[in-house]
Coordinates of C-alpha atoms and ligand atoms in Angstrom, one line a residue:
M632 CA -111.2 -13.0 147.0
A633 CA -111.4 -10.3 149.7
T634 CA -110.1 -11.4 153.1
A635 CA -112.2 -10.7 156.1
V636 CA -110.9 -7.8 158.2
K637 CA -109.8 -8.9 161.7
E638 CA -112.1 -7.8 164.5
V639 CA -110.1 -6.9 167.6
K640 CA -111.5 -8.3 170.9
N641 CA -111.5 -7.2 174.5
F642 CA -109.7 -9.2 177.1
I643 CA -111.7 -9.6 180.3
N644 CA -110.9 -12.0 183.1
G645 CA -108.5 -14.0 181.0
E646 CA -110.9 -14.4 178.0
W647 CA -110.9 -12.8 174.6
V648 CA -114.4 -11.5 174.2
Q649 CA -116.1 -9.8 171.3
S650 CA -117.6 -6.4 172.2
S651 CA -121.3 -6.2 172.2
S652 CA -121.4 -2.4 171.9
G653 CA -122.3 -2.6 168.2
K654 CA -119.9 0.3 167.5
S655 CA -116.5 0.0 165.9
E656 CA -113.9 1.9 164.0
A657 CA -111.5 1.0 161.2
V658 CA -107.8 0.5 162.0
I659 CA -105.9 1.8 159.1
N660 CA -102.3 1.4 157.8
P661 CA -101.4 5.1 157.5
A662 CA -98.8 4.3 154.8
T663 CA -101.3 2.7 152.4
G664 CA -104.7 3.7 153.6
E665 CA -105.6 0.0 153.8
V666 CA -108.1 -1.1 156.5
I667 CA -106.2 -3.7 158.6
A668 CA -108.7 -4.4 161.4
Q669 CA -111.9 -3.2 163.1
V670 CA -111.6 -2.1 166.7
P671 CA -114.7 -2.0 169.0
L672 CA -115.8 1.2 170.7
S673 CA -116.7 -0.7 173.8
S674 CA -119.5 0.4 176.2
R675 CA -119.2 1.4 179.9
E676 CA -120.9 -1.9 180.8
E677 CA -118.0 -3.8 179.2
L678 CA -115.5 -1.6 181.1
D679 CA -117.4 -2.4 184.3
Q680 CA -117.0 -6.1 183.7
A681 CA -113.2 -5.6 183.2
V682 CA -112.9 -3.5 186.3
K683 CA -114.9 -6.0 188.4
A684 CA -112.7 -8.8 187.2
A685 CA -109.6 -6.8 188.0
S686 CA -110.9 -5.9 191.4
E687 CA -111.7 -9.6 192.2
A688 CA -108.2 -10.5 191.0
F689 CA -106.7 -7.8 193.3
S690 CA -107.9 -9.7 196.4
W691 CA -105.3 -12.4 195.8
W692 CA -102.8 -10.8 193.4
R693 CA -101.8 -8.3 196.0
K694 CA -100.9 -11.2 198.3
T695 CA -98.8 -13.0 195.7
P696 CA -95.2 -12.5 196.8
V697 CA -93.4 -9.7 195.0
P698 CA -90.6 -12.0 193.7
N699 CA -93.3 -14.3 192.2
R700 CA -95.0 -11.4 190.5
T701 CA -91.7 -10.1 189.0
R702 CA -90.7 -13.6 187.9
I703 CA -93.5 -13.5 185.4
L704 CA -92.0 -10.4 184.0
Y705 CA -88.7 -12.2 183.4
R706 CA -90.5 -14.7 181.3
Y707 CA -92.3 -11.8 179.5
H708 CA -89.0 -10.2 178.9
Q709 CA -87.7 -13.3 177.1
L710 CA -90.8 -13.4 175.0
L711 CA -90.6 -9.8 174.0
V712 CA -87.0 -10.1 173.0
Q713 CA -87.8 -13.3 171.0
E714 CA -90.7 -11.6 169.2
A715 CA -89.0 -8.2 168.8
E716 CA -89.0 -8.1 165.0
E717 CA -92.6 -9.2 164.8
L718 CA -93.6 -6.5 167.2
A719 CA -91.7 -3.9 165.2
V720 CA -93.5 -4.9 162.1
I721 CA -96.9 -4.5 163.8
I722 CA -96.0 -1.1 165.1
T723 CA -95.0 0.0 161.6
Q724 CA -98.2 -1.4 160.1
E725 CA -100.6 0.3 162.4
N726 CA -98.7 3.5 163.4
G727 CA -96.8 4.2 160.1
K728 CA -93.4 5.0 161.7
N729 CA -90.6 3.4 159.7
I730 CA -89.3 0.0 160.7
K731 CA -86.0 1.4 162.2
D732 CA -88.0 3.7 164.5
S733 CA -90.3 0.8 165.4
R734 CA -87.3 -1.4 166.4
G735 CA -86.1 1.5 168.6
E736 CA -89.5 1.7 170.2
V737 CA -89.5 -2.0 170.9
Q738 CA -86.2 -1.6 172.6
R739 CA -87.4 1.3 174.7
G740 CA -90.5 -0.7 175.8
I741 CA -88.3 -3.7 176.8
E742 CA -86.1 -1.3 178.9
A743 CA -89.2 -0.1 180.8
L744 CA -90.1 -3.7 181.5
E745 CA -86.5 -4.3 182.7
V746 CA -87.0 -1.6 185.3
A747 CA -90.2 -3.2 186.5
T748 CA -88.3 -6.4 187.2
A749 CA -86.5 -4.5 189.9
T750 CA -89.7 -4.0 191.8
P751 CA -88.7 -6.1 194.9
T752 CA -85.9 -3.6 195.5
L753 CA -87.7 -0.5 194.3
M754 CA -90.8 -1.2 196.4
M755 CA -88.9 -1.5 199.7
G756 CA -90.1 0.8 202.5
Q757 CA -88.0 2.5 205.1
S758 CA -87.3 1.8 208.7
L759 CA -85.5 3.5 211.6
P760 CA -85.0 1.9 215.1
E761 CA -85.0 4.0 218.2
I762 CA -86.9 7.0 216.8
A763 CA -87.6 7.6 220.5
T764 CA -86.6 5.4 223.5
G765 CA -87.8 1.9 222.7
I766 CA -89.8 3.0 219.7
E767 CA -89.2 2.1 216.1
G768 CA -90.7 3.5 212.8
V769 CA -91.3 1.5 209.7
M770 CA -92.8 2.5 206.4
Y771 CA -94.3 -0.2 204.1
R772 CA -95.5 0.2 200.5
Y773 CA -98.7 -1.5 199.3
P774 CA -100.5 -1.6 196.0
L775 CA -103.5 0.6 195.3
G776 CA -106.0 -1.7 193.7
V777 CA -107.3 -1.5 190.1
V778 CA -105.3 0.9 188.0
A779 CA -106.5 2.1 184.6
G780 CA -104.1 2.9 181.7
I781 CA -105.1 5.1 178.7
T782 CA -102.5 5.3 176.0
P783 CA -101.9 7.4 172.8
F784 CA -101.3 6.2 169.2
N785 CA -97.7 7.4 168.8
F786 CA -95.9 4.7 170.9
P787 CA -98.2 1.7 170.9
M788 CA -95.6 -0.5 172.6
M789 CA -93.4 1.7 174.8
I790 CA -96.2 3.6 176.6
P791 CA -98.3 0.6 177.7
L792 CA -95.0 -0.9 178.9
W793 CA -94.4 2.2 181.0
M794 CA -97.6 1.4 182.8
F795 CA -98.8 -2.2 183.3
P796 CA -95.6 -4.1 184.1
L797 CA -94.6 -1.8 187.0
A798 CA -98.2 -1.5 188.2
L799 CA -98.7 -5.3 188.2
A800 CA -95.3 -5.9 189.8
C801 CA -96.3 -3.5 192.6
G802 CA -99.3 -5.7 193.2
N803 CA -102.1 -3.8 191.4
T804 CA -104.4 -5.2 188.8
F805 CA -104.9 -3.3 185.5
V806 CA -107.3 -2.3 182.8
L807 CA -105.7 -1.0 179.7
K808 CA -107.4 1.1 177.1
P809 CA -105.0 1.5 174.1
S810 CA -105.5 4.1 171.5
E811 CA -108.3 3.1 169.1
R812 CA -106.0 4.0 166.3
T813 CA -103.3 1.4 167.3
P814 CA -104.9 -1.5 169.1
L815 CA -103.1 -4.4 167.4
L816 CA -99.7 -4.1 169.2
A817 CA -101.5 -3.9 172.5
E818 CA -103.3 -7.1 171.7
R819 CA -100.0 -8.9 171.1
L820 CA -98.6 -7.4 174.3
V821 CA -101.5 -8.9 176.3
E822 CA -101.2 -12.3 174.5
L823 CA -97.5 -12.5 175.3
M824 CA -98.1 -11.5 178.9
M825 CA -100.6 -14.4 179.3
E826 CA -98.1 -16.7 177.7
A827 CA -95.6 -15.6 180.3
G828 CA -97.9 -17.0 182.9
L829 CA -99.9 -14.1 184.3
P830 CA -103.0 -15.4 186.1
K831 CA -106.5 -14.5 184.7
G832 CA -108.1 -11.2 185.7
V833 CA -104.8 -9.4 186.6
L834 CA -104.5 -7.7 183.3
N835 CA -107.6 -6.7 181.3
M836 CA -108.0 -4.7 178.1
V837 CA -111.1 -2.8 176.9
H838 CA -110.9 -1.1 173.5
G839 CA -112.7 2.1 172.7
A840 CA -112.6 5.8 173.0
H841 CA -114.1 8.5 175.3
D842 CA -116.9 6.2 176.7
V843 CA -114.4 3.8 178.2
V844 CA -112.2 6.7 179.4
N845 CA -115.2 8.4 181.1
G846 CA -116.2 5.1 182.7
M847 CA -112.6 4.7 184.1
L848 CA -112.6 8.2 185.5
V849 CA -115.7 7.8 187.6
H850 CA -115.6 4.0 188.4
P851 CA -115.5 3.6 192.2
L852 CA -113.2 0.5 192.0
V853 CA -110.6 2.3 189.9
K854 CA -108.0 3.7 192.3
A855 CA -105.5 5.3 189.9
V856 CA -105.3 6.5 186.3
S857 CA -102.2 6.6 184.1
F858 CA -102.8 8.7 181.0
V859 CA -100.6 9.8 178.1
G860 CA -102.1 11.8 175.3
S861 CA -102.9 15.3 174.0
Q862 CA -103.1 18.3 176.3
P863 CA -106.8 19.0 176.4
V864 CA -107.6 15.3 177.1
A865 CA -104.8 15.1 179.7
E866 CA -106.2 18.1 181.6
Y867 CA -109.8 16.7 181.4
V868 CA -108.6 13.3 182.6
Y869 CA -106.6 14.8 185.5
K870 CA -109.5 17.1 186.7
T871 CA -112.2 14.5 186.3
G872 CA -110.2 11.6 187.8
A873 CA -109.1 13.8 190.7
A874 CA -112.7 15.0 191.3
H875 CA -113.7 11.4 191.7
G876 CA -111.0 10.7 194.3
K877 CA -108.4 9.0 192.0
R878 CA -104.7 9.3 191.8
V879 CA -103.9 10.6 188.3
Q880 CA -100.8 11.1 186.3
A881 CA -101.6 12.7 182.9
L882 CA -98.7 13.3 180.5
A883 CA -99.7 15.7 177.8
G884 CA -98.6 17.6 174.6
A885 CA -95.5 19.6 173.9
K886 CA -93.8 22.3 171.9
N887 CA -90.2 21.5 172.3
H888 CA -87.5 24.1 171.5
A889 CA -84.0 23.3 170.4
V890 CA -81.3 26.0 170.7
V891 CA -78.3 26.0 168.3
M892 CA -75.3 27.9 169.6
A893 CA -72.5 29.3 167.3
D894 CA -70.0 26.9 168.9
C895 CA -72.1 23.8 168.0
H896 CA -70.7 20.9 165.9
M897 CA -72.5 22.0 162.8
E898 CA -72.8 18.7 160.9
K899 CA -73.9 16.7 163.9
T900 CA -76.4 19.4 164.9
V901 CA -78.0 19.5 161.5
Q902 CA -78.4 15.7 161.7
G903 CA -79.8 16.0 165.3
I904 CA -82.4 18.6 164.2
I905 CA -83.4 16.5 161.2
N906 CA -84.0 13.4 163.4
G907 CA -85.6 15.4 166.2
A908 CA -88.0 17.4 164.0
F909 CA -88.8 15.0 161.2
G910 CA -88.3 11.5 162.6
S911 CA -91.5 9.4 163.1
A912 CA -93.3 12.2 161.1
G913 CA -92.8 14.6 164.1
E914 CA -95.4 12.5 166.0
R915 CA -93.3 12.4 169.2
C916 CA -94.0 14.3 172.4
M917 CA -90.3 14.9 172.5
A918 CA -90.0 16.1 168.8
T919 CA -88.3 19.3 168.1
S920 CA -90.8 21.8 166.8
V921 CA -88.9 25.1 167.2
V922 CA -85.2 25.7 166.6
C923 CA -83.7 28.9 168.0
V924 CA -80.5 29.5 166.1
M925 CA -77.8 32.2 166.8
E926 CA -78.0 34.9 164.1
D927 CA -74.2 34.6 163.2
I928 CA -74.6 31.0 162.0
A929 CA -78.3 31.1 161.0
D930 CA -77.7 31.3 157.2
E931 CA -75.2 28.5 157.2
F932 CA -77.3 26.3 159.5
T933 CA -80.5 26.8 157.5
A934 CA -78.9 26.1 154.2
K935 CA -77.4 22.8 155.5
L936 CA -80.7 21.9 157.2
L937 CA -82.7 22.4 153.9
E938 CA -80.1 20.4 151.9
A939 CA -80.3 17.5 154.4
A940 CA -84.1 17.6 154.6
Q941 CA -84.5 17.5 150.9
E942 CA -82.5 14.2 150.7
L943 CA -84.8 12.4 153.1
K944 CA -86.5 9.5 151.4
A945 CA -90.2 8.8 151.6
G946 CA -91.7 5.4 150.8
D947 CA -92.4 2.0 152.0
T948 CA -92.3 2.2 155.8
Q949 CA -91.0 -1.4 156.1
D950 CA -88.0 -0.3 153.9
E951 CA -84.8 0.2 155.8
E952 CA -83.9 3.3 153.9
A953 CA -87.3 5.2 154.3
F954 CA -87.2 8.1 156.6
V955 CA -90.3 10.3 155.8
A956 CA -93.2 8.5 157.4
P957 CA -97.0 9.1 157.1
L958 CA -99.1 10.9 159.6
I959 CA -101.5 8.8 161.6
R960 CA -104.8 9.7 159.7
D961 CA -105.8 12.0 156.9
A962 CA -107.9 14.1 159.4
H963 CA -104.7 14.8 161.3
R964 CA -103.0 15.7 158.1
Q965 CA -105.8 18.1 157.2
R966 CA -105.3 19.8 160.5
V967 CA -101.6 20.1 159.9
L968 CA -102.2 21.6 156.4
G969 CA -104.3 24.2 158.2
Y970 CA -101.3 25.1 160.3
I971 CA -99.1 25.4 157.2
E972 CA -101.6 27.8 155.7
S973 CA -101.8 29.8 158.9
G974 CA -98.0 30.1 158.9
E975 CA -98.1 31.5 155.4
A976 CA -101.0 33.8 156.2
Q977 CA -99.1 35.1 159.3
R978 CA -96.1 35.8 157.1
A979 CA -93.6 33.2 158.2
R980 CA -91.2 32.3 155.3
L981 CA -91.9 28.8 154.0
L982 CA -88.5 27.5 153.1
L983 CA -89.4 23.9 152.5
D984 CA -92.9 22.8 151.6
G985 CA -93.6 19.1 152.5
R986 CA -96.9 19.2 150.7
S987 CA -95.2 18.1 147.4
V988 CA -94.8 14.6 148.9
M989 CA -98.5 14.2 149.0
Q990 CA -98.7 13.7 145.3
E991 CA -95.8 11.3 145.2
L992 CA -97.5 8.9 147.7
P993 CA -101.2 9.6 147.3
D994 CA -102.5 6.4 149.1
G995 CA -100.8 7.1 152.5
Y996 CA -101.1 10.1 154.7
Y997 CA -97.7 11.5 153.9
L998 CA -96.4 15.0 154.4
G999 CA -92.8 15.8 153.8
P1000 CA -90.5 17.9 156.0
T1001 CA -91.7 21.4 156.2
V1002 CA -89.6 24.4 157.3
F1003 CA -90.6 27.9 158.2
D1004 CA -88.2 30.7 158.9
G1005 CA -88.9 34.1 160.6
V1006 CA -91.3 32.6 163.0
T1007 CA -92.5 34.8 165.9
P1008 CA -94.5 34.0 169.2
E1009 CA -97.6 35.7 167.7
M1010 CA -97.9 32.9 165.2
K1011 CA -100.1 29.9 165.7
I1012 CA -97.3 27.7 164.3
W1013 CA -95.1 28.8 167.3
Q1014 CA -97.9 28.4 169.9
D1015 CA -99.6 25.1 169.2
E1016 CA -98.4 21.5 169.2
I1017 CA -98.7 20.6 165.5
F1018 CA -97.5 17.0 165.9
A1019 CA -96.1 16.7 162.4
P1020 CA -92.8 17.2 160.5
V1021 CA -93.2 21.0 160.6
L1022 CA -90.3 22.9 162.0
S1023 CA -90.2 26.6 162.9
I1024 CA -86.9 28.6 162.8
V1025 CA -86.4 31.6 165.0
R1026 CA -83.2 33.6 164.7
V1027 CA -81.9 34.9 168.1
K1028 CA -79.0 37.0 169.3
S1029 CA -78.2 35.1 172.5
L1030 CA -78.8 32.0 174.6
D1031 CA -80.8 34.2 177.0
E1032 CA -83.1 35.3 174.2
A1033 CA -83.7 31.7 173.2
I1034 CA -84.4 30.6 176.7
E1035 CA -86.8 33.5 177.3
L1036 CA -88.7 32.6 174.1
A1037 CA -88.9 28.8 175.0
N1038 CA -90.1 29.7 178.5
R1039 CA -93.0 31.7 177.1
S1040 CA -94.5 28.5 175.7
D1041 CA -97.5 27.0 177.5
F1042 CA -95.7 23.7 177.3
A1043 CA -92.5 22.5 179.0
N1044 CA -91.8 18.9 178.0
G1045 CA -88.4 18.7 176.4
A1046 CA -85.7 21.1 175.3
V1047 CA -82.3 20.6 173.6
L1048 CA -79.1 22.6 173.5
Y1049 CA -76.6 22.1 170.7
T1050 CA -73.2 23.4 171.9
T1051 CA -69.6 22.4 172.8
S1052 CA -69.5 24.8 175.8
G1053 CA -70.0 23.5 179.3
E1054 CA -70.8 27.1 180.4
H1055 CA -73.7 27.2 178.0
V1056 CA -74.9 23.8 179.1
R1057 CA -75.0 24.9 182.8
H1058 CA -76.7 28.2 182.0
F1059 CA -79.3 26.4 179.9
R1060 CA -80.0 23.7 182.5
E1061 CA -80.4 26.3 185.2
N1062 CA -82.8 28.6 183.3
I1063 CA -84.8 26.5 180.8
D1064 CA -88.2 25.5 181.9
A1065 CA -88.5 21.9 180.6
G1066 CA -88.9 18.5 182.3
M1067 CA -86.4 16.7 180.1
I1068 CA -83.3 18.3 178.7
G1069 CA -81.0 17.2 175.9
V1070 CA -77.4 18.3 175.3
N1071 CA -76.5 17.4 171.7
V1072 CA -79.1 14.6 172.0
N1073 CA -82.0 15.1 169.6
V1074 CA -84.8 13.2 171.5
P1075 CA -83.8 13.4 175.2
A1076 CA -86.3 10.9 176.5
P1077 CA -84.8 9.7 179.8
M1078 CA -84.0 6.0 180.1
A1079 CA -86.7 4.1 182.1
F1080 CA -84.7 4.0 185.4
F1081 CA -85.3 7.7 185.5
S1082 CA -88.8 9.2 185.7
F1083 CA -90.4 10.7 182.6
A1084 CA -92.6 13.8 182.8
G1085 CA -92.7 17.4 181.7
N1086 CA -93.8 20.6 183.4
K1087 CA -96.5 23.2 182.8
A1088 CA -99.2 22.2 180.3
S1089 CA -97.1 19.1 179.4
F1090 CA -97.9 17.3 182.6
Y1091 CA -100.8 17.1 185.1
G1092 CA -100.0 15.4 188.3
D1093 CA -97.2 15.0 190.8
L1094 CA -95.5 11.7 189.9
G1095 CA -94.3 10.9 186.4
T1096 CA -94.0 7.5 184.8
N1097 CA -91.1 5.1 185.1
G1098 CA -88.3 5.0 187.7
T1099 CA -89.0 5.7 191.3
D1100 CA -91.8 8.1 190.5
G1101 CA -93.6 5.2 188.9
V1102 CA -93.2 3.0 191.9
Q1103 CA -94.5 5.8 194.2
F1104 CA -97.4 6.4 191.9
Y1105 CA -98.5 2.7 191.9
T1106 CA -98.1 2.3 195.7
R1107 CA -99.5 3.8 198.9
K1108 CA -97.7 4.0 202.2
K1109 CA -98.4 2.8 205.7
T1110 CA -96.1 4.0 208.4
V1111 CA -96.0 2.1 211.7
T1112 CA -94.7 3.6 214.9
A1113 CA -94.2 0.7 217.4
R1114 CA -93.3 0.2 221.0
W1115 CA -92.7 -3.3 222.3
F1116 CA -93.1 -4.2 225.9
Ligands
NAD2110 P1 -105.3 11.7 172.3 O1 -105.4 12.7 173.4 O2 -106.1 12.0 171.1 O3 -105.6 10.3 172.8 C1 -105.0 9.7 173.9 C2 -106.0 8.7 174.5 O4 -107.1 9.5 175.0 C3 -106.5 7.7 173.6 O5 -106.6 6.4 174.2 C4 -107.9 8.2 173.2 O6 -108.8 7.2 173.0 C5 -108.3 9.0 174.5 N1 -109.2 10.1 174.2 C6 -109.1 10.9 173.1 N2 -110.0 11.9 173.1 C7 -110.7 11.7 174.3 C8 -111.8 12.4 174.9 N3 -112.3 13.5 174.4 N4 -112.2 12.0 176.1 C9 -111.6 10.9 176.7 N5 -110.6 10.2 176.1 C10 -110.1 10.6 174.9 O7 -103.7 11.7 171.9 P2 -103.1 10.9 170.6 O8 -103.4 11.7 169.4 O9 -103.4 9.5 170.7 O10 -101.5 11.1 171.0 C11 -100.7 12.2 170.7 C12 -100.6 13.2 171.8 O11 -100.1 12.5 172.9 C13 -99.7 14.3 171.5 O12 -100.3 15.5 172.0 C14 -98.4 14.0 172.2 O13 -97.6 15.1 172.6 C15 -99.0 13.3 173.4 N6 -98.0 12.4 174.0 C16 -97.4 12.9 175.2 C17 -96.4 12.1 175.8 C18 -95.7 12.6 177.0 O14 -95.0 11.8 177.6 N7 -95.9 13.8 177.5 C19 -96.0 10.9 175.2 C20 -96.6 10.5 174.0 C21 -97.6 11.3 173.4

């Protein structure tokens, strides 16, 4: 007997409500091709209801003392820790990353929440007595109002948790629109938040795609927009939101370069590149997509890399041993196959062809690790974010040549240097154009007490997510200059 497919609901003013838009999309397990739910593509009217509920809630939530707001987050923290394994299983089901990566993501999400629990300290203003005779100056921070959050498919837990806990703790109310490809974990995050004791209307969720996003960008009651996703959409969200008077932070795509020096620790570097390039199917904004390797060691490095890449196991994503994970959808895989063909057509040398994995696991959207050598900046595989386990090797003569190449990219999210030399590290740090730098660390995503953002086309806005940037983004200032008679 066929079981009915779950229909995901919106969450408006503390109630789970079925969308009335009449439009929906299938949520698919990328490892099996199985439809696991239907997600509504909600209308602007539904968004409007959520924004109005959030706006109404803002009138009293902003006056709820900060310690009381954050105390709810402590309870939320307990629940997330308690449910960690269940959350990891949901991530793996709807996103396709393997269970170990999902557990890692759950942990990173919880860490972002931990930072938000420090809001009473982080949100403090500044004061200075006697700025002139008998005059004092005091700066206070206040929430903005309704904040909208728009998230991508690749971190269904961590990225929403970059946004709403901190925004809420700062006194804002929130409307979340998760990726329509991964709405199930978001649903659980909201359920647990309510279980933790969040009052109705403070956090709302409207599922959908561009209609909901467009509604958020022009809605007069939405004061700020946090976006994470691909570059063209990030640019559009930033420009449209800003043109409608909103504060916007839009984190975008990437083309991260790793540089392998001759003095690197070879075995650990190979392992680092394997994880950085092929982990989570390369569907990370901090994934390594180009490796610049010094000519002297390039043959040895490449041979070792290929050997290690060929040993990676593909298979059941809930299996502890599986490494190779499926891409999110077949449409995305078709786009990636186009890039592999363009690499061949532009005469890069295809050293490892991941397409063979497709026959081994025909139901899921698998693609094995793929490695090109002899890649040049004229090639599309060097220029574009592919967002897949496709790695380009460029052989270089010096660290400066590698930095010059990396800095030619339109993107500037992450960059990694593999070396044992402090001098190289310093030179790299001073000259590479990237927002987040790794030294022998394959995915140098900063911990949540630091801010997270790239440069150039990887980021649109002024203030990144997390850390003190996050607090500044979710608050506005009032500065009082006072004389007392
Ligand atoms: P995406 O841009 O397709 O979708 C992101 C969000 O935007 C989703 O909620 C989606 O519904 C919405 N959206 C998509 N198209 C839209 C349109 N035309 N108009 C309005 N809204 C639209 O991104 P994705 O595929 O879900 O995520 C992968 C991308 O996100 C990659 O480019 C990756 O590098 C990037 N990313 C960046 C960071 C970072 O911190 N810089 C982190 C994670 C992911």
